[in-house]
Amino acid sequence: MSAVETIHVNGAWRGAASGAQREVLDPADAKTLAVVAEGGVADTDAAVAAAREAFDEGRWPHTPVAERAALLRRVADLLQRDREAIALTESRDTGKTLEEGRVDVDDVTNAFRYFADLVVNESGGRVVDAGSPEIHSVVVYEPVGVCAMITPWNYPLLQASWKIAPALAAGNTFVIKPSEITPLSTVHLMKLLVEAGLPAGVGNLVTGTGDPVGARLAEHPDVDLVSFTGGLASGTRVMEAAAATVKKVALELGGKNPNVVFADACATEEGFDTAVDQALNAAFIHSGQVCSAGARLIIEDSVRDRFVAELARRAERIKLGRGTEPGVECGPLVSAAQLAKTERYVAAALADGASLRCGGSRPEPSQIRPATGYFYSPTVLDHCHGEMSVVREETFGPILTVETFHTEDEAVALANDTEYGLAGAVWTADAGRARRVAGRMRHGTVWINDYHPYLPQAEWGGFGKSGVGRELGPSGLNEYREPKHVYQNLAPRPVRWFKG
Ligand code: NAD
């Protein structure tokens, strides 16, 4: 496989049919990191044809689950074998720290193992009581067919794995299109799938842009399901494109996630320190480029001043730099466009009356290495409210907004005042309040006295405009399966509805 043969169709690596290529940039210095094939409609159609044939004519959908699970476990082992190399690739491609890259590899290893365990431990169907010993009625679960997968740039390996592992466990074939900004770890993962013994045509990869490759996948008549992770605007287009062929659609979209802190959580020094520390982590890990980032701090008025002062003091000390350098805590933003977007949101917030508590600009060139990277200082904006674009829209940058409340009802109302509903947290020392508030929050994940953990066994996804469907957990497997009811009459007789 040469540097530009990053398209994988029917078991073979190749360049784009058009010969087009794309430079992938290192966001820490804006220099070329790699060159990949820039696929087009012809490459996408070839990949879908391979996946279609592998599904319709191939063995994979009928392979015993134990064999499919064994393949997933081999992939998990290979991910661990290549852990350092993949973490480095992910760090250089996305800008995240090397340690975050390692965490991602470990997380996806667990996801491959989880879905392997899930399918082998199932009974294989569900017998239904039809009310008569003469009827045998059973619901079985079959693969959906050819699955198209479209993934974003913030967690490329993780998002790809959350789709590929359950899709393969369920017996589907697939075509994946990673983000054109960060395709490299998905290429590595595809090589591991091949090494683990995935049959030709079952897994296909097209590197390229959203339009045409993603758009073609979403509209393609031979694709049965499209699973998309990305922004609201692109997700809406995917849903529209998929409608014409009524294919199944799974969407994991953005979030504008509340981190609600009650004063009682800060009553002790230890509690205060923990809540501040986790609020910092919620907002600024991976420079805020996390769909579940706790970008909205919603804090009880009596502790606001002290809390925000400490938060800003610590945010200013976050060490920015190239993610692979020891001691660096936050890498750059992923692209020049993401940096410009962050600058626009901060300018608009300040014009709308927010007060800047720290950050608010790119670091001085003398203070950051390399100076050409897409860095932006962690920013805390106080005195924010729900009319501001920085509070309503997903910025996907290192920006934390602060809103205050006085009563529990106000806290819940603020937490739910978003068109999204992906994730959120509540911090309180009162167990009853914790359960009450968590119960009223309209978000797919609610953390109590924590922020960010997720488990392969537990569903991930959003209410509202955060998406359709779920990844991980049993529902994450069921996205890739069709339930089929098989009703067998053991003693057939005429029904005589029609008397003639
Ligand atoms: P994006 O929507 O710009 O791109 C996502 C993917 O869609 C890319 O592969 C892109 O090439 C492709 N795409 C773009 N236009 C398309 C079209 N018309 N048809 C088909 N495909 C198209 O998103 P992004 O900027 O790469 O990622 C950031 C977004 O992803 C954020 O909104 C974030 O919240 C979201 N995200 C959500 C989750 C989740 O689990 N809910 C996880 C990670 C990221």
XYZ file of C-alpha atoms in Angstrom, residues 59 98 113 151 258 261-262 267 328 342 348 369 384 397 425 427 438 485:
18
model
C -20.720 -15.950 3.871
C -0.841 11.334 23.298
C -14.686 -6.995 23.240
C -17.566 9.852 11.062
C -25.083 21.784 30.911
C -23.400 22.922 40.178
C -25.338 23.413 43.424
C -19.672 23.222 51.028
C 1.219 19.339 27.397
C -13.980 29.971 18.100
C -20.065 37.819 19.515
C 5.335 26.154 20.286
C -23.945 34.724 29.909
C -13.888 25.207 21.033
C -24.200 16.721 34.840
C -23.260 18.347 41.223
C -31.179 13.992 36.989
C -41.168 -12.397 13.472
